[in-house]
Amino acid sequence: MSIKEKYSSKGWSFICHELEISEENAFVNINFYEGEIFAFKEKNKIKVYDNFCNHRGCRLVIGKSGFWNKGCPYHGL
């Protein structure tokens, strides 16, 4: 059993504190196993995405934190 299988099936993983993404469209990006994921605040809900475009594979957000325009840099808005 890989580390990813061992720990990802156990439940929650900490990404950030809610206060770190308290503003609309704020994100925090972290390394997670072999890739990156980011937590994002939209309409007072926190969502988590893999940091890549399913179509082209490019990164959706750059950096550890900031504001996301909800678009793919490859495809535009």
PDB file of N, CA, C and O in Angstrom:
ATOM      1  N   MET A   1       0.847  -1.181   0.000  1.00  0.00           N
ATOM      2  CA  MET A   1       0.000   0.000   0.000  1.00  0.00           C
ATOM      3  C   MET A   1       0.890   1.242   0.000  1.00  0.00           C
ATOM      4  O   MET A   1       1.791   1.356   0.812  1.00  0.00           O
ATOM      5  N   SER A   2       0.625   2.167  -0.924  1.00  0.00           N
ATOM      6  CA  SER A   2       1.411   3.397  -0.995  1.00  0.00           C
ATOM      7  C   SER A   2       1.029   4.354   0.133  1.00  0.00           C
ATOM      8  O   SER A   2      -0.007   4.194   0.777  1.00  0.00           O
ATOM      9  N   ILE A   3       1.889   5.337   0.362  1.00  0.00           N
ATOM     10  CA  ILE A   3       1.590   6.363   1.378  1.00  0.00           C
ATOM     11  C   ILE A   3       0.297   7.074   1.023  1.00  0.00           C
ATOM     12  O   ILE A   3      -0.544   7.331   1.881  1.00  0.00           O
ATOM     13  N   LYS A   4       0.124   7.389  -0.260  1.00  0.00           N
ATOM     14  CA  LYS A   4      -1.094   8.079  -0.695  1.00  0.00           C
ATOM     15  C   LYS A   4      -2.337   7.256  -0.362  1.00  0.00           C
ATOM     16  O   LYS A   4      -3.300   7.770   0.187  1.00  0.00           O
ATOM     17  N   GLU A   5      -2.306   5.975  -0.668  1.00  0.00           N
ATOM     18  CA  GLU A   5      -3.456   5.113  -0.382  1.00  0.00           C
ATOM     19  C   GLU A   5      -3.691   4.987   1.119  1.00  0.00           C
ATOM     20  O   GLU A   5      -4.820   5.006   1.583  1.00  0.00           O
ATOM     21  N   LYS A   6      -2.606   4.876   1.876  1.00  0.00           N
ATOM     22  CA  LYS A   6      -2.709   4.708   3.326  1.00  0.00           C
ATOM     23  C   LYS A   6      -3.357   5.909   4.003  1.00  0.00           C
ATOM     24  O   LYS A   6      -4.234   5.767   4.834  1.00  0.00           O
ATOM     25  N   TYR A   7      -2.934   7.129   3.626  1.00  0.00           N
ATOM     26  CA  TYR A   7      -3.415   8.320   4.329  1.00  0.00           C
ATOM     27  C   TYR A   7      -4.620   8.982   3.685  1.00  0.00           C
ATOM     28  O   TYR A   7      -5.431   9.574   4.370  1.00  0.00           O
ATOM     29  N   SER A   8      -4.768   8.911   2.391  1.00  0.00           N
ATOM     30  CA  SER A   8      -5.902   9.586   1.766  1.00  0.00           C
ATOM     31  C   SER A   8      -7.213   8.867   2.052  1.00  0.00           C
ATOM     32  O   SER A   8      -8.276   9.467   1.997  1.00  0.00           O
ATOM     33  N   SER A   9      -7.171   7.601   2.370  1.00  0.00           N
ATOM     34  CA  SER A   9      -8.398   6.870   2.662  1.00  0.00           C
ATOM     35  C   SER A   9      -8.820   6.995   4.123  1.00  0.00           C
ATOM     36  O   SER A   9      -9.874   6.517   4.507  1.00  0.00           O
ATOM     37  N   LYS A  10      -8.016   7.651   4.940  1.00  0.00           N
ATOM     38  CA  LYS A  10      -8.297   7.763   6.370  1.00  0.00           C
ATOM     39  C   LYS A  10      -9.216   8.929   6.724  1.00  0.00           C
ATOM     40  O   LYS A  10      -9.678   9.023   7.839  1.00  0.00           O
ATOM     41  N   GLY A  11      -9.439   9.854   5.805  1.00  0.00           N
ATOM     42  CA  GLY A  11     -10.311  10.982   6.128  1.00  0.00           C
ATOM     43  C   GLY A  11      -9.736  12.299   5.672  1.00  0.00           C
ATOM     44  O   GLY A  11      -9.116  12.389   4.629  1.00  0.00           O
ATOM     45  N   TRP A  12      -9.905  13.304   6.494  1.00  0.00           N
ATOM     46  CA  TRP A  12      -9.566  14.675   6.153  1.00  0.00           C
ATOM     47  C   TRP A  12      -8.073  14.920   6.174  1.00  0.00           C
ATOM     48  O   TRP A  12      -7.344  14.356   6.963  1.00  0.00           O
ATOM     49  N   SER A  13      -7.632  15.847   5.327  1.00  0.00           N
ATOM     50  CA  SER A  13      -6.265  16.350   5.334  1.00  0.00           C
ATOM     51  C   SER A  13      -6.332  17.868   5.460  1.00  0.00           C
ATOM     52  O   SER A  13      -7.152  18.511   4.811  1.00  0.00           O
ATOM     53  N   PHE A  14      -5.462  18.432   6.295  1.00  0.00           N
ATOM     54  CA  PHE A  14      -5.452  19.878   6.511  1.00  0.00           C
ATOM     55  C   PHE A  14      -4.788  20.579   5.331  1.00  0.00           C
ATOM     56  O   PHE A  14      -3.685  20.217   4.929  1.00  0.00           O
ATOM     57  N   ILE A  15      -5.472  21.567   4.773  1.00  0.00           N
ATOM     58  CA  ILE A  15      -4.911  22.365   3.681  1.00  0.00           C
ATOM     59  C   ILE A  15      -4.574  23.758   4.175  1.00  0.00           C
ATOM     60  O   ILE A  15      -3.484  24.260   3.960  1.00  0.00           O
ATOM     61  N   CYS A  16      -5.530  24.397   4.837  1.00  0.00           N
ATOM     62  CA  CYS A  16      -5.314  25.749   5.348  1.00  0.00           C
ATOM     63  C   CYS A  16      -6.394  26.064   6.373  1.00  0.00           C
ATOM     64  O   CYS A  16      -7.377  25.336   6.500  1.00  0.00           O
ATOM     65  N   HIS A  17      -6.208  27.167   7.059  1.00  0.00           N
ATOM     66  CA  HIS A  17      -7.241  27.650   7.978  1.00  0.00           C
ATOM     67  C   HIS A  17      -8.223  28.495   7.177  1.00  0.00           C
ATOM     68  O   HIS A  17      -7.839  29.191   6.228  1.00  0.00           O
ATOM     69  N   GLU A  18      -9.466  28.454   7.553  1.00  0.00           N
ATOM     70  CA  GLU A  18     -10.507  29.214   6.864  1.00  0.00           C
ATOM     71  C   GLU A  18     -10.186  30.706   6.768  1.00  0.00           C
ATOM     72  O   GLU A  18     -10.507  31.354   5.767  1.00  0.00           O
ATOM     73  N   LEU A  19      -9.508  31.247   7.753  1.00  0.00           N
ATOM     74  CA  LEU A  19      -9.155  32.675   7.732  1.00  0.00           C
ATOM     75  C   LEU A  19      -8.154  33.017   6.626  1.00  0.00           C
ATOM     76  O   LEU A  19      -8.084  34.155   6.187  1.00  0.00           O
ATOM     77  N   GLU A  20      -7.389  32.026   6.155  1.00  0.00           N
ATOM     78  CA  GLU A  20      -6.419  32.265   5.084  1.00  0.00           C
ATOM     79  C   GLU A  20      -7.100  32.513   3.740  1.00  0.00           C
ATOM     80  O   GLU A  20      -6.492  33.084   2.834  1.00  0.00           O
ATOM     81  N   ILE A  21      -8.351  32.080   3.613  1.00  0.00           N
ATOM     82  CA  ILE A  21      -9.103  32.303   2.378  1.00  0.00           C
ATOM     83  C   ILE A  21     -10.456  32.937   2.722  1.00  0.00           C
ATOM     84  O   ILE A  21     -11.491  32.526   2.230  1.00  0.00           O
ATOM     85  N   SER A  22     -10.412  33.957   3.546  1.00  0.00           N
ATOM     86  CA  SER A  22     -11.647  34.580   4.014  1.00  0.00           C
ATOM     87  C   SER A  22     -12.306  35.479   2.969  1.00  0.00           C
ATOM     88  O   SER A  22     -13.499  35.733   3.041  1.00  0.00           O
ATOM     89  N   GLU A  23     -11.548  35.926   1.980  1.00  0.00           N
ATOM     90  CA  GLU A  23     -12.109  36.795   0.940  1.00  0.00           C
ATOM     91  C   GLU A  23     -12.571  35.986  -0.266  1.00  0.00           C
ATOM     92  O   GLU A  23     -12.028  34.911  -0.554  1.00  0.00           O
ATOM     93  N   GLU A  24     -13.552  36.505  -0.975  1.00  0.00           N
ATOM     94  CA  GLU A  24     -14.060  35.875  -2.195  1.00  0.00           C
ATOM     95  C   GLU A  24     -12.929  35.696  -3.214  1.00  0.00           C
ATOM     96  O   GLU A  24     -12.134  36.598  -3.431  1.00  0.00           O
ATOM     97  N   ASN A  25     -12.841  34.523  -3.815  1.00  0.00           N
ATOM     98  CA  ASN A  25     -11.862  34.144  -4.840  1.00  0.00           C
ATOM     99  C   ASN A  25     -10.442  33.940  -4.310  1.00  0.00           C
ATOM    100  O   ASN A  25      -9.521  33.758  -5.096  1.00  0.00           O
ATOM    101  N   ALA A  26     -10.235  33.969  -2.991  1.00  0.00           N
ATOM    102  CA  ALA A  26      -8.911  33.724  -2.424  1.00  0.00           C
ATOM    103  C   ALA A  26      -8.593  32.230  -2.498  1.00  0.00           C
ATOM    104  O   ALA A  26      -9.477  31.392  -2.401  1.00  0.00           O
ATOM    105  N   PHE A  27      -7.309  31.907  -2.683  1.00  0.00           N
ATOM    106  CA  PHE A  27      -6.904  30.506  -2.696  1.00  0.00           C
ATOM    107  C   PHE A  27      -5.627  30.294  -1.906  1.00  0.00           C
ATOM    108  O   PHE A  27      -4.852  31.216  -1.690  1.00  0.00           O
ATOM    109  N   VAL A  28      -5.419  29.061  -1.476  1.00  0.00           N
ATOM    110  CA  VAL A  28      -4.166  28.588  -0.901  1.00  0.00           C
ATOM    111  C   VAL A  28      -3.825  27.302  -1.628  1.00  0.00           C
ATOM    112  O   VAL A  28      -4.651  26.400  -1.741  1.00  0.00           O
ATOM    113  N   ASN A  29      -2.602  27.214  -2.143  1.00  0.00           N
ATOM    114  CA  ASN A  29      -2.136  26.097  -2.946  1.00  0.00           C
ATOM    115  C   ASN A  29      -1.103  25.302  -2.149  1.00  0.00           C
ATOM    116  O   ASN A  29      -0.210  25.889  -1.542  1.00  0.00           O
ATOM    117  N   ILE A  30      -1.225  23.954  -2.119  1.00  0.00           N
ATOM    118  CA  ILE A  30      -0.255  23.130  -1.395  1.00  0.00           C
ATOM    119  C   ILE A  30       0.173  21.941  -2.252  1.00  0.00           C
ATOM    120  O   ILE A  30      -0.563  21.507  -3.143  1.00  0.00           O
ATOM    121  N   ASN A  31       1.366  21.432  -1.959  1.00  0.00           N
ATOM    122  CA  ASN A  31       1.798  20.169  -2.550  1.00  0.00           C
ATOM    123  C   ASN A  31       1.058  19.052  -1.846  1.00  0.00           C
ATOM    124  O   ASN A  31       0.948  19.049  -0.615  1.00  0.00           O
ATOM    125  N   PHE A  32       0.561  18.106  -2.611  1.00  0.00           N
ATOM    126  CA  PHE A  32      -0.218  17.002  -2.043  1.00  0.00           C
ATOM    127  C   PHE A  32       0.139  15.738  -2.798  1.00  0.00           C
ATOM    128  O   PHE A  32      -0.224  15.573  -3.962  1.00  0.00           O
ATOM    129  N   TYR A  33       0.899  14.878  -2.147  1.00  0.00           N
ATOM    130  CA  TYR A  33       1.424  13.655  -2.769  1.00  0.00           C
ATOM    131  C   TYR A  33       2.197  14.019  -4.036  1.00  0.00           C
ATOM    132  O   TYR A  33       3.112  14.805  -3.979  1.00  0.00           O
ATOM    133  N   GLU A  34       1.813  13.514  -5.188  1.00  0.00           N
ATOM    134  CA  GLU A  34       2.581  13.763  -6.411  1.00  0.00           C
ATOM    135  C   GLU A  34       2.174  15.034  -7.145  1.00  0.00           C
ATOM    136  O   GLU A  34       2.713  15.348  -8.197  1.00  0.00           O
ATOM    137  N   GLY A  35       1.213  15.765  -6.647  1.00  0.00           N
ATOM    138  CA  GLY A  35       0.731  16.943  -7.347  1.00  0.00           C
ATOM    139  C   GLY A  35       0.460  18.111  -6.421  1.00  0.00           C
ATOM    140  O   GLY A  35       1.045  18.216  -5.347  1.00  0.00           O
ATOM    141  N   GLU A  36      -0.432  18.985  -6.854  1.00  0.00           N
ATOM    142  CA  GLU A  36      -0.831  20.148  -6.062  1.00  0.00           C
ATOM    143  C   GLU A  36      -2.352  20.194  -6.006  1.00  0.00           C
ATOM    144  O   GLU A  36      -3.032  19.798  -6.950  1.00  0.00           O
ATOM    145  N   ILE A  37      -2.858  20.697  -4.888  1.00  0.00           N
ATOM    146  CA  ILE A  37      -4.286  20.991  -4.772  1.00  0.00           C
ATOM    147  C   ILE A  37      -4.408  22.397  -4.201  1.00  0.00           C
ATOM    148  O   ILE A  37      -3.472  22.906  -3.577  1.00  0.00           O
ATOM    149  N   PHE A  38      -5.554  23.017  -4.435  1.00  0.00           N
ATOM    150  CA  PHE A  38      -5.764  24.329  -3.825  1.00  0.00           C
ATOM    151  C   PHE A  38      -7.175  24.446  -3.279  1.00  0.00           C
ATOM    152  O   PHE A  38      -8.121  23.904  -3.831  1.00  0.00           O
ATOM    153  N   ALA A  39      -7.259  25.142  -2.144  1.00  0.00           N
ATOM    154  CA  ALA A  39      -8.539  25.472  -1.527  1.00  0.00           C
ATOM    155  C   ALA A  39      -8.906  26.861  -2.008  1.00  0.00           C
ATOM    156  O   ALA A  39      -8.062  27.753  -2.082  1.00  0.00           O
ATOM    157  N   PHE A  40     -10.182  27.039  -2.308  1.00  0.00           N
ATOM    158  CA  PHE A  40     -10.654  28.249  -2.966  1.00  0.00           C
ATOM    159  C   PHE A  40     -11.998  28.643  -2.377  1.00  0.00           C
ATOM    160  O   PHE A  40     -12.846  27.773  -2.143  1.00  0.00           O
ATOM    161  N   LYS A  41     -12.193  29.930  -2.110  1.00  0.00           N
ATOM    162  CA  LYS A  41     -13.469  30.388  -1.557  1.00  0.00           C
ATOM    163  C   LYS A  41     -14.312  31.006  -2.659  1.00  0.00           C
ATOM    164  O   LYS A  41     -13.888  31.931  -3.341  1.00  0.00           O
ATOM    165  N   GLU A  42     -15.524  30.468  -2.813  1.00  0.00           N
ATOM    166  CA  GLU A  42     -16.452  30.963  -3.819  1.00  0.00           C
ATOM    167  C   GLU A  42     -17.861  30.963  -3.230  1.00  0.00           C
ATOM    168  O   GLU A  42     -18.346  29.931  -2.768  1.00  0.00           O
ATOM    169  N   LYS A  43     -18.492  32.127  -3.217  1.00  0.00           N
ATOM    170  CA  LYS A  43     -19.855  32.283  -2.694  1.00  0.00           C
ATOM    171  C   LYS A  43     -19.981  31.723  -1.281  1.00  0.00           C
ATOM    172  O   LYS A  43     -20.897  30.978  -0.969  1.00  0.00           O
ATOM    173  N   ASN A  44     -19.017  32.081  -0.427  1.00  0.00           N
ATOM    174  CA  ASN A  44     -18.969  31.670   0.978  1.00  0.00           C
ATOM    175  C   ASN A  44     -18.860  30.167   1.184  1.00  0.00           C
ATOM    176  O   ASN A  44     -19.167  29.663   2.258  1.00  0.00           O
ATOM    177  N   LYS A  45     -18.406  29.443   0.172  1.00  0.00           N
ATOM    178  CA  LYS A  45     -18.147  28.016   0.302  1.00  0.00           C
ATOM    179  C   LYS A  45     -16.691  27.755  -0.043  1.00  0.00           C
ATOM    180  O   LYS A  45     -16.123  28.410  -0.910  1.00  0.00           O
ATOM    181  N   ILE A  46     -16.097  26.792   0.626  1.00  0.00           N
ATOM    182  CA  ILE A  46     -14.722  26.418   0.346  1.00  0.00           C
ATOM    183  C   ILE A  46     -14.733  25.185  -0.540  1.00  0.00           C
ATOM    184  O   ILE A  46     -15.369  24.182  -0.223  1.00  0.00           O
ATOM    185  N   LYS A  47     -14.024  25.282  -1.648  1.00  0.00           N
ATOM    186  CA  LYS A  47     -13.918  24.183  -2.597  1.00  0.00           C
ATOM    187  C   LYS A  47     -12.456  23.815  -2.760  1.00  0.00           C
ATOM    188  O   LYS A  47     -11.582  24.652  -2.568  1.00  0.00           O
ATOM    189  N   VAL A  48     -12.186  22.578  -3.119  1.00  0.00           N
ATOM    190  CA  VAL A  48     -10.813  22.122  -3.313  1.00  0.00           C
ATOM    191  C   VAL A  48     -10.706  21.494  -4.694  1.00  0.00           C
ATOM    192  O   VAL A  48     -11.542  20.693  -5.093  1.00  0.00           O
ATOM    193  N   TYR A  49      -9.651  21.897  -5.416  1.00  0.00           N
ATOM    194  CA  TYR A  49      -9.429  21.414  -6.770  1.00  0.00           C
ATOM    195  C   TYR A  49      -8.000  20.899  -6.919  1.00  0.00           C
ATOM    196  O   TYR A  49      -7.090  21.388  -6.267  1.00  0.00           O
ATOM    197  N   ASP A  50      -7.808  19.937  -7.822  1.00  0.00           N
ATOM    198  CA  ASP A  50      -6.466  19.606  -8.286  1.00  0.00           C
ATOM    199  C   ASP A  50      -5.984  20.806  -9.078  1.00  0.00           C
ATOM    200  O   ASP A  50      -6.758  21.424  -9.811  1.00  0.00           O
ATOM    201  N   ASN A  51      -4.704  21.142  -8.950  1.00  0.00           N
ATOM    202  CA  ASN A  51      -4.184  22.331  -9.615  1.00  0.00           C
ATOM    203  C   ASN A  51      -3.725  22.018 -11.039  1.00  0.00           C
ATOM    204  O   ASN A  51      -2.560  22.148 -11.383  1.00  0.00           O
ATOM    205  N   PHE A  52      -4.661  21.578 -11.852  1.00  0.00           N
ATOM    206  CA  PHE A  52      -4.374  21.391 -13.270  1.00  0.00           C
ATOM    207  C   PHE A  52      -5.659  21.391 -14.072  1.00  0.00           C
ATOM    208  O   PHE A  52      -6.726  21.039 -13.580  1.00  0.00           O
ATOM    209  N   CYS A  53      -5.549  21.831 -15.289  1.00  0.00           N
ATOM    210  CA  CYS A  53      -6.666  21.825 -16.226  1.00  0.00           C
ATOM    211  C   CYS A  53      -6.846  20.388 -16.737  1.00  0.00           C
ATOM    212  O   CYS A  53      -5.887  19.785 -17.224  1.00  0.00           O
ATOM    213  N   ASN A  54      -8.027  19.843 -16.636  1.00  0.00           N
ATOM    214  CA  ASN A  54      -8.285  18.480 -17.107  1.00  0.00           C
ATOM    215  C   ASN A  54      -8.067  18.352 -18.606  1.00  0.00           C
ATOM    216  O   ASN A  54      -7.743  17.280 -19.098  1.00  0.00           O
ATOM    217  N   HIS A  55      -8.231  19.413 -19.331  1.00  0.00           N
ATOM    218  CA  HIS A  55      -8.117  19.364 -20.785  1.00  0.00           C
ATOM    219  C   HIS A  55      -6.670  19.428 -21.249  1.00  0.00           C
ATOM    220  O   HIS A  55      -6.236  18.642 -22.080  1.00  0.00           O
ATOM    221  N   ARG A  56      -5.887  20.373 -20.719  1.00  0.00           N
ATOM    222  CA  ARG A  56      -4.518  20.582 -21.192  1.00  0.00           C
ATOM    223  C   ARG A  56      -3.442  20.299 -20.147  1.00  0.00           C
ATOM    224  O   ARG A  56      -2.269  20.274 -20.474  1.00  0.00           O
ATOM    225  N   GLY A  57      -3.821  20.138 -18.903  1.00  0.00           N
ATOM    226  CA  GLY A  57      -2.850  19.803 -17.874  1.00  0.00           C
ATOM    227  C   GLY A  57      -2.059  20.958 -17.310  1.00  0.00           C
ATOM    228  O   GLY A  57      -1.188  20.750 -16.469  1.00  0.00           O
ATOM    229  N   CYS A  58      -2.322  22.189 -17.741  1.00  0.00           N
ATOM    230  CA  CYS A  58      -1.573  23.329 -17.195  1.00  0.00           C
ATOM    231  C   CYS A  58      -2.092  23.673 -15.797  1.00  0.00           C
ATOM    232  O   CYS A  58      -3.206  23.320 -15.418  1.00  0.00           O
ATOM    233  N   ARG A  59      -1.264  24.363 -15.037  1.00  0.00           N
ATOM    234  CA  ARG A  59      -1.630  24.759 -13.674  1.00  0.00           C
ATOM    235  C   ARG A  59      -2.703  25.843 -13.719  1.00  0.00           C
ATOM    236  O   ARG A  59      -2.628  26.766 -14.521  1.00  0.00           O
ATOM    237  N   LEU A  60      -3.680  25.732 -12.821  1.00  0.00           N
ATOM    238  CA  LEU A  60      -4.752  26.721 -12.757  1.00  0.00           C
ATOM    239  C   LEU A  60      -4.363  27.936 -11.925  1.00  0.00           C
ATOM    240  O   LEU A  60      -4.758  29.053 -12.237  1.00  0.00           O
ATOM    241  N   VAL A  61      -3.612  27.716 -10.838  1.00  0.00           N
ATOM    242  CA  VAL A  61      -3.139  28.825 -10.004  1.00  0.00           C
ATOM    243  C   VAL A  61      -1.627  28.733  -9.880  1.00  0.00           C
ATOM    244  O   VAL A  61      -1.045  27.653  -9.908  1.00  0.00           O
ATOM    245  N   ILE A  62      -0.982  29.890  -9.743  1.00  0.00           N
ATOM    246  CA  ILE A  62       0.460  29.976  -9.596  1.00  0.00           C
ATOM    247  C   ILE A  62       0.755  30.589  -8.234  1.00  0.00           C
ATOM    248  O   ILE A  62       0.121  31.573  -7.844  1.00  0.00           O
ATOM    249  N   GLY A  63       1.692  30.024  -7.518  1.00  0.00           N
ATOM    250  CA  GLY A  63       2.069  30.547  -6.211  1.00  0.00           C
ATOM    251  C   GLY A  63       1.374  29.816  -5.084  1.00  0.00           C
ATOM    252  O   GLY A  63       0.541  28.939  -5.299  1.00  0.00           O
ATOM    253  N   LYS A  64       1.731  30.189  -3.876  1.00  0.00           N
ATOM    254  CA  LYS A  64       1.185  29.544  -2.677  1.00  0.00           C
ATOM    255  C   LYS A  64      -0.175  30.089  -2.274  1.00  0.00           C
ATOM    256  O   LYS A  64      -0.956  29.399  -1.629  1.00  0.00           O
ATOM    257  N   SER A  65      -0.448  31.343  -2.620  1.00  0.00           N
ATOM    258  CA  SER A  65      -1.747  31.930  -2.271  1.00  0.00           C
ATOM    259  C   SER A  65      -1.999  33.133  -3.169  1.00  0.00           C
ATOM    260  O   SER A  65      -1.107  33.605  -3.863  1.00  0.00           O
ATOM    261  N   GLY A  66      -3.226  33.589  -3.155  1.00  0.00           N
ATOM    262  CA  GLY A  66      -3.604  34.741  -3.968  1.00  0.00           C
ATOM    263  C   GLY A  66      -5.077  34.707  -4.290  1.00  0.00           C
ATOM    264  O   GLY A  66      -5.874  34.173  -3.510  1.00  0.00           O
ATOM    265  N   PHE A  67      -5.420  35.262  -5.433  1.00  0.00           N
ATOM    266  CA  PHE A  67      -6.808  35.303  -5.880  1.00  0.00           C
ATOM    267  C   PHE A  67      -6.897  34.655  -7.259  1.00  0.00           C
ATOM    268  O   PHE A  67      -6.086  34.934  -8.139  1.00  0.00           O
ATOM    269  N   TRP A  68      -7.880  33.789  -7.420  1.00  0.00           N
ATOM    270  CA  TRP A  68      -8.053  33.044  -8.670  1.00  0.00           C
ATOM    271  C   TRP A  68      -9.186  33.653  -9.476  1.00  0.00           C
ATOM    272  O   TRP A  68     -10.261  33.938  -8.953  1.00  0.00           O
ATOM    273  N   ASN A  69      -8.984  33.819 -10.774  1.00  0.00           N
ATOM    274  CA  ASN A  69     -10.018  34.385 -11.643  1.00  0.00           C
ATOM    275  C   ASN A  69     -10.974  33.311 -12.167  1.00  0.00           C
ATOM    276  O   ASN A  69     -11.815  33.590 -13.007  1.00  0.00           O
ATOM    277  N   LYS A  70     -10.822  32.085 -11.677  1.00  0.00           N
ATOM    278  CA  LYS A  70     -11.668  30.942 -12.047  1.00  0.00           C
ATOM    279  C   LYS A  70     -11.503  30.548 -13.501  1.00  0.00           C
ATOM    280  O   LYS A  70     -12.411  30.032 -14.115  1.00  0.00           O
ATOM    281  N   GLY A  71     -10.334  30.826 -14.044  1.00  0.00           N
ATOM    282  CA  GLY A  71     -10.062  30.468 -15.424  1.00  0.00           C
ATOM    283  C   GLY A  71      -8.779  29.682 -15.561  1.00  0.00           C
ATOM    284  O   GLY A  71      -7.976  29.615 -14.645  1.00  0.00           O
ATOM    285  N   CYS A  72      -8.608  29.105 -16.710  1.00  0.00           N
ATOM    286  CA  CYS A  72      -7.391  28.377 -17.043  1.00  0.00           C
ATOM    287  C   CYS A  72      -6.483  29.316 -17.838  1.00  0.00           C
ATOM    288  O   CYS A  72      -6.945  29.931 -18.802  1.00  0.00           O
ATOM    289  N   PRO A  73      -5.198  29.449 -17.458  1.00  0.00           N
ATOM    290  CA  PRO A  73      -4.297  30.321 -18.219  1.00  0.00           C
ATOM    291  C   PRO A  73      -4.188  29.920 -19.694  1.00  0.00           C
ATOM    292  O   PRO A  73      -3.989  30.767 -20.546  1.00  0.00           O
ATOM    293  N   TYR A  74      -4.312  28.649 -19.989  1.00  0.00           N
ATOM    294  CA  TYR A  74      -4.223  28.179 -21.378  1.00  0.00           C
ATOM    295  C   TYR A  74      -5.460  28.570 -22.185  1.00  0.00           C
ATOM    296  O   TYR A  74      -5.365  29.035 -23.297  1.00  0.00           O
ATOM    297  N   HIS A  75      -6.625  28.362 -21.593  1.00  0.00           N
ATOM    298  CA  HIS A  75      -7.875  28.632 -22.285  1.00  0.00           C
ATOM    299  C   HIS A  75      -8.366  30.066 -22.155  1.00  0.00           C
ATOM    300  O   HIS A  75      -9.252  30.494 -22.882  1.00  0.00           O
ATOM    301  N   GLY A  76      -7.859  30.800 -21.185  1.00  0.00           N
ATOM    302  CA  GLY A  76      -8.348  32.149 -20.908  1.00  0.00           C
ATOM    303  C   GLY A  76      -9.563  32.079 -20.004  1.00  0.00           C
ATOM    304  O   GLY A  76      -9.868  31.042 -19.424  1.00  0.00           O
ATOM    305  N   LEU A  77     -10.240  33.175 -19.846  1.00  0.00           N
ATOM    306  CA  LEU A  77     -11.409  33.216 -18.947  1.00  0.00           C
ATOM    307  C   LEU A  77     -12.605  32.539 -19.525  1.00  0.00           C
ATOM    308  O   LEU A  77     -12.939  32.536 -20.621  1.00  0.00           O
TER     309      LEU A  77
END
